[in-house]
Each structure stands twice: as C-alpha cells, then as structure tokens.
mmCIF file with all atom_site columns, C-alpha atoms in Angstrom:
data_model
loop_
_atom_site.group_PDB
_atom_site.id
_atom_site.type_symbol
_atom_site.label_atom_id
_atom_site.label_alt_id
_atom_site.label_comp_id
_atom_site.label_asym_id
_atom_site.label_entity_id
_atom_site.label_seq_id
_atom_site.pdbx_PDB_ins_code
_atom_site.Cartn_x
_atom_site.Cartn_y
_atom_site.Cartn_z
_atom_site.occupancy
_atom_site.B_iso_or_equiv
_atom_site.pdbx_formal_charge
_atom_site.auth_seq_id
_atom_site.auth_comp_id
_atom_site.auth_asym_id
_atom_site.auth_atom_id
_atom_site.pdbx_PDB_model_num
ATOM 1   C CA . MET P 1 1   ? 184.834 111.033 -34.249 1.00 50.00 ? 22  MET P CA 1
ATOM 2   C CA . ASP P 1 2   ? 188.295 111.728 -33.559 1.00 56.00 ? 23  ASP P CA 1
ATOM 3   C CA . LYS P 1 3   ? 190.097 108.407 -35.071 1.00 57.00 ? 24  LYS P CA 1
ATOM 4   C CA . SER P 1 4   ? 193.878 109.489 -32.755 1.00 60.00 ? 25  SER P CA 1
ATOM 5   C CA . LYS P 1 5   ? 191.741 109.210 -29.292 1.00 69.00 ? 26  LYS P CA 1
ATOM 6   C CA . GLY P 1 6   ? 190.619 105.233 -30.037 1.00 73.00 ? 27  GLY P CA 1
ATOM 7   C CA . SER P 1 7   ? 186.794 104.237 -30.414 1.00 80.00 ? 28  SER P CA 1
ATOM 8   C CA . ALA P 1 8   ? 183.950 105.392 -28.391 1.00 81.00 ? 29  ALA P CA 1
ATOM 9   C CA . LEU P 1 9   ? 183.244 101.866 -26.925 1.00 73.00 ? 30  LEU P CA 1
ATOM 10  C CA . ALA P 1 10  ? 186.861 101.527 -25.281 1.00 75.00 ? 31  ALA P CA 1
ATOM 11  C CA . ASN P 1 11  ? 186.476 105.437 -23.615 1.00 78.00 ? 32  ASN P CA 1
ATOM 12  C CA . HIS P 1 12  ? 183.336 104.924 -22.424 1.00 78.00 ? 33  HIS P CA 1
ATOM 13  C CA . VAL P 1 13  ? 184.578 101.334 -20.668 1.00 71.00 ? 34  VAL P CA 1
ATOM 14  C CA . LYS P 1 14  ? 187.852 103.589 -19.679 1.00 76.00 ? 35  LYS P CA 1
ATOM 15  C CA . ASN P 1 15  ? 185.761 106.181 -18.424 1.00 79.00 ? 36  ASN P CA 1
ATOM 16  C CA . LEU P 1 16  ? 184.196 103.666 -16.066 1.00 78.00 ? 37  LEU P CA 1
ATOM 17  C CA . ILE P 1 17  ? 186.630 101.432 -14.607 1.00 78.00 ? 38  ILE P CA 1
ATOM 18  C CA . ASP P 1 18  ? 188.456 104.328 -11.565 1.00 83.00 ? 39  ASP P CA 1
ATOM 19  C CA . PRO P 1 19  ? 192.016 103.416 -11.472 1.00 84.00 ? 40  PRO P CA 1
ATOM 20  C CA . THR P 1 20  ? 192.140 104.563 -7.286  1.00 91.00 ? 41  THR P CA 1
ATOM 21  C CA . LEU P 1 21  ? 189.876 101.663 -5.857  1.00 90.00 ? 42  LEU P CA 1
ATOM 22  C CA . THR P 1 22  ? 191.480 99.661  -3.889  1.00 93.00 ? 43  THR P CA 1
ATOM 23  C CA . TRP P 1 23  ? 190.529 96.710  -1.377  1.00 93.00 ? 44  TRP P CA 1
ATOM 24  C CA . SER P 1 24  ? 190.532 99.073  1.704   1.00 94.00 ? 45  SER P CA 1
ATOM 25  C CA . ASP P 1 25  ? 187.427 100.509 -0.402  1.00 95.00 ? 46  ASP P CA 1
ATOM 26  C CA . ILE P 1 26  ? 184.933 97.630  0.833   1.00 96.00 ? 47  ILE P CA 1
ATOM 27  C CA . THR P 1 27  ? 185.738 98.432  4.290   1.00 95.00 ? 48  THR P CA 1
ATOM 28  C CA . TRP P 1 28  ? 184.327 101.487 3.885   1.00 95.00 ? 49  TRP P CA 1
ATOM 29  C CA . LEU P 1 29  ? 181.036 100.003 1.782   1.00 95.00 ? 50  LEU P CA 1
ATOM 30  C CA . ARG P 1 30  ? 181.333 97.497  4.461   1.00 94.00 ? 51  ARG P CA 1
ATOM 31  C CA . GLY P 1 31  ? 180.763 100.991 7.044   1.00 95.00 ? 52  GLY P CA 1
ATOM 32  C CA . ILE P 1 32  ? 178.279 101.991 5.099   1.00 96.00 ? 53  ILE P CA 1
ATOM 33  C CA . THR P 1 33  ? 175.788 99.796  4.271   1.00 96.00 ? 54  THR P CA 1
ATOM 34  C CA . LYS P 1 34  ? 174.270 97.486  5.894   1.00 95.00 ? 55  LYS P CA 1
ATOM 35  C CA . MET P 1 35  ? 173.482 95.218  1.957   1.00 97.00 ? 56  MET P CA 1
ATOM 36  C CA . LYS P 1 36  ? 175.604 92.317  1.176   1.00 97.00 ? 57  LYS P CA 1
ATOM 37  C CA . ILE P 1 37  ? 178.277 93.592  -0.560  1.00 98.00 ? 58  ILE P CA 1
ATOM 38  C CA . ILE P 1 38  ? 179.547 90.682  -3.764  1.00 97.00 ? 59  ILE P CA 1
ATOM 39  C CA . ILE P 1 39  ? 182.808 91.561  -5.676  1.00 96.00 ? 60  ILE P CA 1
ATOM 40  C CA . LYS P 1 40  ? 183.276 90.770  -8.891  1.00 94.00 ? 61  LYS P CA 1
ATOM 41  C CA . GLY P 1 41  ? 186.431 89.932  -11.272 1.00 92.00 ? 62  GLY P CA 1
ATOM 42  C CA . VAL P 1 42  ? 187.752 87.262  -8.992  1.00 96.00 ? 63  VAL P CA 1
ATOM 43  C CA . LEU P 1 43  ? 190.093 84.569  -10.921 1.00 95.00 ? 64  LEU P CA 1
ATOM 44  C CA . THR P 1 44  ? 192.547 83.952  -8.769  1.00 97.00 ? 65  THR P CA 1
ATOM 45  C CA . GLY P 1 45  ? 192.367 81.504  -5.074  1.00 98.00 ? 66  GLY P CA 1
ATOM 46  C CA . GLU P 1 46  ? 194.837 83.837  -4.124  1.00 98.00 ? 67  GLU P CA 1
ATOM 47  C CA . MET P 1 47  ? 191.859 86.636  -5.101  1.00 97.00 ? 68  MET P CA 1
ATOM 48  C CA . ALA P 1 48  ? 189.205 85.405  -3.076  1.00 98.00 ? 69  ALA P CA 1
ATOM 49  C CA . LYS P 1 49  ? 191.135 84.769  0.177   1.00 98.00 ? 70  LYS P CA 1
ATOM 50  C CA . GLU P 1 50  ? 191.811 88.589  -0.533  1.00 97.00 ? 71  GLU P CA 1
ATOM 51  C CA . SER P 1 51  ? 188.564 89.045  -0.682  1.00 97.00 ? 72  SER P CA 1
ATOM 52  C CA . LEU P 1 52  ? 187.637 86.950  2.483   1.00 97.00 ? 73  LEU P CA 1
ATOM 53  C CA . LYS P 1 53  ? 189.837 89.354  4.569   1.00 96.00 ? 74  LYS P CA 1
ATOM 54  C CA . TYR P 1 54  ? 187.580 92.541  3.909   1.00 96.00 ? 75  TYR P CA 1
ATOM 55  C CA . GLY P 1 55  ? 184.647 90.568  4.599   1.00 94.00 ? 76  GLY P CA 1
ATOM 56  C CA . VAL P 1 56  ? 182.409 89.940  1.630   1.00 97.00 ? 77  VAL P CA 1
ATOM 57  C CA . ASP P 1 57  ? 179.852 88.302  1.429   1.00 98.00 ? 78  ASP P CA 1
ATOM 58  C CA . GLY P 1 58  ? 179.779 87.240  -2.112  1.00 98.00 ? 79  GLY P CA 1
ATOM 59  C CA . ILE P 1 59  ? 182.634 86.320  -5.269  1.00 98.00 ? 80  ILE P CA 1
ATOM 60  C CA . VAL P 1 60  ? 181.377 86.709  -8.784  1.00 98.00 ? 81  VAL P CA 1
ATOM 61  C CA . VAL P 1 61  ? 184.324 84.961  -10.659 1.00 97.00 ? 82  VAL P CA 1
ATOM 62  C CA . SER P 1 62  ? 184.455 86.730  -13.957 1.00 94.00 ? 83  SER P CA 1
ATOM 63  C CA . ASN P 1 63  ? 186.614 88.092  -16.132 1.00 89.00 ? 84  ASN P CA 1
ATOM 64  C CA . HIS P 1 64  ? 184.366 91.006  -17.552 1.00 80.00 ? 85  HIS P CA 1
ATOM 65  C CA . GLY P 1 65  ? 183.218 88.809  -20.529 1.00 65.00 ? 86  GLY P CA 1
ATOM 66  C CA . ALA P 1 66  ? 187.247 88.677  -22.045 1.00 57.00 ? 87  ALA P CA 1
ATOM 67  C CA . ARG P 1 67  ? 186.396 92.128  -23.608 1.00 61.00 ? 88  ARG P CA 1
ATOM 68  C CA . GLN P 1 68  ? 188.795 94.009  -21.122 1.00 62.00 ? 89  GLN P CA 1
ATOM 69  C CA . LEU P 1 69  ? 192.332 91.235  -21.773 1.00 64.00 ? 90  LEU P CA 1
ATOM 70  C CA . ASP P 1 70  ? 193.473 88.411  -24.907 1.00 69.00 ? 91  ASP P CA 1
ATOM 71  C CA . GLY P 1 71  ? 194.059 85.606  -22.973 1.00 78.00 ? 92  GLY P CA 1
ATOM 72  C CA . VAL P 1 72  ? 192.934 86.339  -19.634 1.00 84.00 ? 93  VAL P CA 1
ATOM 73  C CA . SER P 1 73  ? 191.110 82.303  -17.911 1.00 88.00 ? 94  SER P CA 1
ATOM 74  C CA . ALA P 1 74  ? 188.066 81.039  -18.645 1.00 90.00 ? 95  ALA P CA 1
ATOM 75  C CA . THR P 1 75  ? 185.415 82.150  -15.794 1.00 94.00 ? 96  THR P CA 1
ATOM 76  C CA . ILE P 1 76  ? 185.422 77.690  -15.535 1.00 94.00 ? 97  ILE P CA 1
ATOM 77  C CA . ASP P 1 77  ? 188.495 76.820  -15.256 1.00 94.00 ? 98  ASP P CA 1
ATOM 78  C CA . ALA P 1 78  ? 188.854 79.667  -12.763 1.00 95.00 ? 99  ALA P CA 1
ATOM 79  C CA . LEU P 1 79  ? 185.909 78.679  -10.375 1.00 96.00 ? 100 LEU P CA 1
ATOM 80  C CA . GLN P 1 80  ? 187.142 75.289  -8.925  1.00 94.00 ? 101 GLN P CA 1
ATOM 81  C CA . GLU P 1 81  ? 190.005 77.371  -7.589  1.00 97.00 ? 102 GLU P CA 1
ATOM 82  C CA . VAL P 1 82  ? 187.852 80.235  -6.364  1.00 98.00 ? 103 VAL P CA 1
ATOM 83  C CA . VAL P 1 83  ? 185.108 77.586  -4.573  1.00 97.00 ? 104 VAL P CA 1
ATOM 84  C CA . ALA P 1 84  ? 187.997 75.986  -2.807  1.00 97.00 ? 105 ALA P CA 1
ATOM 85  C CA . ALA P 1 85  ? 190.008 79.343  -1.419  1.00 98.00 ? 106 ALA P CA 1
ATOM 86  C CA . VAL P 1 86  ? 186.114 80.139  0.156   1.00 98.00 ? 107 VAL P CA 1
ATOM 87  C CA . ASP P 1 87  ? 185.895 76.539  1.561   1.00 96.00 ? 108 ASP P CA 1
ATOM 88  C CA . GLY P 1 88  ? 184.547 76.718  5.040   1.00 93.00 ? 109 GLY P CA 1
ATOM 89  C CA . ALA P 1 89  ? 183.446 80.740  4.749   1.00 97.00 ? 110 ALA P CA 1
ATOM 90  C CA . ASN P 1 90  ? 180.551 82.324  4.923   1.00 96.00 ? 111 ASN P CA 1
ATOM 91  C CA . CYS P 1 91  ? 181.213 83.758  1.444   1.00 98.00 ? 112 CYS P CA 1
ATOM 92  C CA . GLU P 1 92  ? 178.591 82.758  -2.269  1.00 98.00 ? 113 GLU P CA 1
ATOM 93  C CA . VAL P 1 93  ? 180.325 81.605  -5.269  1.00 98.00 ? 114 VAL P CA 1
ATOM 94  C CA . TYR P 1 94  ? 178.751 82.948  -8.596  1.00 98.00 ? 115 TYR P CA 1
ATOM 95  C CA . LEU P 1 95  ? 180.199 82.211  -12.439 1.00 97.00 ? 116 LEU P CA 1
ATOM 96  C CA . ASP P 1 96  ? 179.140 85.253  -14.923 1.00 95.00 ? 117 ASP P CA 1
ATOM 97  C CA . GLY P 1 97  ? 181.017 84.857  -18.632 1.00 88.00 ? 118 GLY P CA 1
ATOM 98  C CA . GLY P 1 98  ? 181.047 81.340  -21.165 1.00 89.00 ? 119 GLY P CA 1
ATOM 99  C CA . VAL P 1 99  ? 177.074 79.539  -20.325 1.00 94.00 ? 120 VAL P CA 1
ATOM 100 C CA . ARG P 1 100 ? 176.343 79.070  -23.531 1.00 95.00 ? 121 ARG P CA 1
ATOM 101 C CA . ASN P 1 101 ? 173.917 75.791  -22.458 1.00 97.00 ? 122 ASN P CA 1
ATOM 102 C CA . GLY P 1 102 ? 171.951 74.335  -19.442 1.00 97.00 ? 123 GLY P CA 1
ATOM 103 C CA . ASN P 1 103 ? 175.524 71.551  -19.292 1.00 97.00 ? 124 ASN P CA 1
ATOM 104 C CA . ASP P 1 104 ? 177.807 75.128  -18.755 1.00 96.00 ? 125 ASP P CA 1
ATOM 105 C CA . ILE P 1 105 ? 174.929 75.632  -15.874 1.00 97.00 ? 126 ILE P CA 1
ATOM 106 C CA . PHE P 1 106 ? 175.358 71.906  -14.470 1.00 97.00 ? 127 PHE P CA 1
ATOM 107 C CA . LYS P 1 107 ? 179.243 71.785  -14.748 1.00 97.00 ? 128 LYS P CA 1
ATOM 108 C CA . ALA P 1 108 ? 179.507 75.121  -13.003 1.00 97.00 ? 129 ALA P CA 1
ATOM 109 C CA . VAL P 1 109 ? 176.930 74.292  -10.060 1.00 97.00 ? 130 VAL P CA 1
ATOM 110 C CA . ALA P 1 110 ? 179.080 70.761  -9.937  1.00 97.00 ? 131 ALA P CA 1
ATOM 111 C CA . LEU P 1 111 ? 182.279 72.819  -9.346  1.00 96.00 ? 132 LEU P CA 1
ATOM 112 C CA . GLY P 1 112 ? 180.757 74.678  -6.450  1.00 96.00 ? 133 GLY P CA 1
ATOM 113 C CA . ALA P 1 113 ? 178.814 77.524  -8.043  1.00 97.00 ? 134 ALA P CA 1
ATOM 114 C CA . LYS P 1 114 ? 176.050 78.653  -6.229  1.00 97.00 ? 135 LYS P CA 1
ATOM 115 C CA . ALA P 1 115 ? 174.365 80.039  -9.130  1.00 97.00 ? 136 ALA P CA 1
ATOM 116 C CA . VAL P 1 116 ? 175.151 81.677  -12.951 1.00 97.00 ? 137 VAL P CA 1
ATOM 117 C CA . PHE P 1 117 ? 174.950 84.109  -14.999 1.00 95.00 ? 138 PHE P CA 1
ATOM 118 C CA . ILE P 1 118 ? 173.376 84.161  -17.958 1.00 92.00 ? 139 ILE P CA 1
ATOM 119 C CA . GLY P 1 119 ? 174.395 87.558  -19.709 1.00 84.00 ? 140 GLY P CA 1
ATOM 120 C CA . ARG P 1 120 ? 175.043 86.677  -23.862 1.00 90.00 ? 141 ARG P CA 1
ATOM 121 C CA . PRO P 1 121 ? 171.879 83.842  -24.044 1.00 94.00 ? 142 PRO P CA 1
ATOM 122 C CA . TYR P 1 122 ? 169.349 86.251  -22.361 1.00 91.00 ? 143 TYR P CA 1
ATOM 123 C CA . LEU P 1 123 ? 170.845 89.073  -25.491 1.00 94.00 ? 144 LEU P CA 1
ATOM 124 C CA . TRP P 1 124 ? 170.322 86.832  -27.623 1.00 95.00 ? 145 TRP P CA 1
ATOM 125 C CA . GLY P 1 125 ? 166.645 86.252  -27.034 1.00 96.00 ? 146 GLY P CA 1
ATOM 126 C CA . LEU P 1 126 ? 166.320 89.569  -26.689 1.00 96.00 ? 147 LEU P CA 1
ATOM 127 C CA . ALA P 1 127 ? 167.498 89.804  -30.374 1.00 97.00 ? 148 ALA P CA 1
ATOM 128 C CA . TYR P 1 128 ? 166.396 87.480  -31.779 1.00 96.00 ? 149 TYR P CA 1
ATOM 129 C CA . ALA P 1 129 ? 162.106 88.051  -30.011 1.00 97.00 ? 150 ALA P CA 1
ATOM 130 C CA . GLY P 1 130 ? 162.306 89.501  -27.501 1.00 97.00 ? 151 GLY P CA 1
ATOM 131 C CA . GLU P 1 131 ? 160.436 88.847  -24.145 1.00 97.00 ? 152 GLU P CA 1
ATOM 132 C CA . GLU P 1 132 ? 159.163 85.652  -26.205 1.00 98.00 ? 153 GLU P CA 1
ATOM 133 C CA . GLY P 1 133 ? 163.139 84.788  -27.204 1.00 97.00 ? 154 GLY P CA 1
ATOM 134 C CA . VAL P 1 134 ? 164.027 85.499  -23.034 1.00 97.00 ? 155 VAL P CA 1
ATOM 135 C CA . GLN P 1 135 ? 161.579 82.852  -22.186 1.00 98.00 ? 156 GLN P CA 1
ATOM 136 C CA . LYS P 1 136 ? 162.230 80.275  -24.782 1.00 98.00 ? 157 LYS P CA 1
ATOM 137 C CA . VAL P 1 137 ? 166.439 80.639  -23.636 1.00 97.00 ? 158 VAL P CA 1
ATOM 138 C CA . LEU P 1 138 ? 165.525 80.046  -20.137 1.00 97.00 ? 159 LEU P CA 1
ATOM 139 C CA . ASN P 1 139 ? 163.505 76.941  -21.280 1.00 98.00 ? 160 ASN P CA 1
ATOM 140 C CA . LEU P 1 140 ? 166.007 75.699  -22.795 1.00 98.00 ? 161 LEU P CA 1
ATOM 141 C CA . PHE P 1 141 ? 168.581 75.959  -20.337 1.00 98.00 ? 162 PHE P CA 1
ATOM 142 C CA . LYS P 1 142 ? 166.427 74.553  -17.614 1.00 98.00 ? 163 LYS P CA 1
ATOM 143 C CA . GLU P 1 143 ? 165.329 71.529  -20.589 1.00 98.00 ? 164 GLU P CA 1
ATOM 144 C CA . GLU P 1 144 ? 169.313 70.960  -20.645 1.00 98.00 ? 165 GLU P CA 1
ATOM 145 C CA . PHE P 1 145 ? 170.237 71.503  -17.635 1.00 98.00 ? 166 PHE P CA 1
ATOM 146 C CA . GLU P 1 146 ? 167.691 68.339  -16.009 1.00 98.00 ? 167 GLU P CA 1
ATOM 147 C CA . SER P 1 147 ? 168.842 66.594  -19.110 1.00 98.00 ? 168 SER P CA 1
ATOM 148 C CA . CYS P 1 148 ? 172.491 66.293  -17.980 1.00 97.00 ? 169 CYS P CA 1
ATOM 149 C CA . MET P 1 149 ? 170.834 66.017  -14.453 1.00 97.00 ? 170 MET P CA 1
ATOM 150 C CA . ARG P 1 150 ? 169.535 62.830  -15.445 1.00 97.00 ? 171 ARG P CA 1
ATOM 151 C CA . LEU P 1 151 ? 172.037 61.962  -17.094 1.00 96.00 ? 172 LEU P CA 1
ATOM 152 C CA . MET P 1 152 ? 174.125 61.854  -14.520 1.00 96.00 ? 173 MET P CA 1
ATOM 153 C CA . GLY P 1 153 ? 172.675 59.849  -12.288 1.00 95.00 ? 174 GLY P CA 1
ATOM 154 C CA . CYS P 1 154 ? 171.685 62.178  -9.957  1.00 96.00 ? 175 CYS P CA 1
ATOM 155 C CA . HIS P 1 155 ? 168.343 63.271  -8.880  1.00 96.00 ? 176 HIS P CA 1
ATOM 156 C CA . SER P 1 156 ? 168.133 66.933  -7.266  1.00 96.00 ? 177 SER P CA 1
ATOM 157 C CA . LEU P 1 157 ? 170.255 69.578  -6.793  1.00 95.00 ? 178 LEU P CA 1
ATOM 158 C CA . ASP P 1 158 ? 171.794 69.000  -3.506  1.00 96.00 ? 179 ASP P CA 1
ATOM 159 C CA . GLU P 1 159 ? 173.512 65.749  -5.894  1.00 96.00 ? 180 GLU P CA 1
ATOM 160 C CA . VAL P 1 160 ? 175.108 68.140  -8.268  1.00 96.00 ? 181 VAL P CA 1
ATOM 161 C CA . ARG P 1 161 ? 176.311 69.932  -4.962  1.00 95.00 ? 182 ARG P CA 1
ATOM 162 C CA . THR P 1 162 ? 177.810 66.918  -3.273  1.00 93.00 ? 183 THR P CA 1
ATOM 163 C CA . GLU P 1 163 ? 178.755 64.625  -5.634  1.00 92.00 ? 184 GLU P CA 1
ATOM 164 C CA . LYS P 1 164 ? 182.152 64.805  -6.113  1.00 86.00 ? 185 LYS P CA 1
ATOM 165 C CA . ASN P 1 165 ? 184.104 64.415  -9.506  1.00 85.00 ? 186 ASN P CA 1
ATOM 166 C CA . LEU P 1 166 ? 181.004 64.854  -11.433 1.00 90.00 ? 187 LEU P CA 1
ATOM 167 C CA . VAL P 1 167 ? 183.400 67.480  -13.928 1.00 90.00 ? 188 VAL P CA 1
ATOM 168 C CA . VAL P 1 168 ? 187.137 66.929  -13.947 1.00 82.00 ? 189 VAL P CA 1
ATOM 169 C CA . HIS P 1 169 ? 189.247 69.517  -16.177 1.00 76.00 ? 190 HIS P CA 1
ATOM 170 C CA . GLU P 1 170 ? 190.808 67.631  -19.234 1.00 76.00 ? 191 GLU P CA 1
ATOM 171 C CA . SER P 1 171 ? 193.724 67.046  -17.721 1.00 74.00 ? 192 SER P CA 1
ATOM 172 C CA . TYR P 1 172 ? 192.960 64.290  -15.392 1.00 74.00 ? 193 TYR P CA 1
ATOM 173 C CA . PHE P 1 173 ? 192.444 62.054  -18.367 1.00 75.00 ? 194 PHE P CA 1
ATOM 174 C CA . LYS P 1 174 ? 195.217 63.152  -19.531 1.00 75.00 ? 195 LYS P CA 1
ATOM 175 C CA . SER P 1 175 ? 197.294 62.787  -17.274 1.00 63.00 ? 196 SER P CA 1
ATOM 176 C CA . ARG P 1 176 ? 196.215 58.614  -16.570 1.00 60.00 ? 197 ARG P CA 1
ATOM 177 C CA . LEU P 1 177 ? 197.385 57.729  -19.977 1.00 59.00 ? 198 LEU P CA 1
#
C-alpha cells in the first residue's frame, strides 16, 4: 500500500462524499420520488431550518460517529436546538450517535427525538454472540429505558415526550449556584 495517499479507509470514505451536493439536490430528489426524504448530519437549528425550506420529512441529528471531525458537537447536545428549530413543522427528528444504554434513549426521547439509532452497541452485540448478542443488547436497552422511566415517574412514552425539564443540560445547575 502506498502510505503517501493515506489509509485505505480514509480514501474509501473520501470517495463516498460528493462535494458537488447542494441543498437544491433535495428539490431534485423531491421531484423524482414520493418517498419520504430524511436528511442526516444536521447539528444546528440553522441547518434544521434550511432543511425545512427544502421540504424534508425528517432530520437525523448525527455527527457520523464523530469520525470525520475532531471536536464536533455531541448529538445529544445538538438535539434540543434542532427540535426547537422544527417545532410546528411536519418534520420528525431522530438521534444517531452516542447512544450506549437505555438511559441515553430516555434522554433523547425526553429532548424530542422520535426515535434513536444504536449502531455501535448493535455491532458489539453481534461481535460478542451473533444474533443472540444483538438480542441481549436490545433487551438490556429496553430494561434500562423502562427502569429510567420508572425512576423519573413516567408511566408512558407520551409522558416522556410531553413532560418538561425531565432532562436538562448540566449548565442548568451551574447557573443556579
């Protein structure tokens, strides 16, 4: 392998990204499909509002595993801003990245995510014990989520979604000292 050209993985990822893509490509896509259009990689309210201008049906708050950029925002930190930016629009918001247990799922749902994606834990379970390992991860997440609901006094998913201030940023407490 020629080391002067970087790693094979870096070159592969570079070839997957089309630098000519623009927001107007969403308009083109809307014109050729009746399927829902969900955009991934939104980390700010500004980007979420821009997405709405082009009629997206959903937004995935994602930093792509933070593999591409050092210091990029954690998805859970960006979620609330994105949810607020699309408030009232017909646009669902999902969270991808940083989910490591059922408590993380609770936080994301309480902050407005319709659903979460769990890439790495799923793969860890698969590597550990194949299909059975994946099932164990999913069961553990479910148990942790339900336990967190009980500890937070929530009896239903609707309560998690509608109760205010179930989850706040740590700065909420620092500002009150």
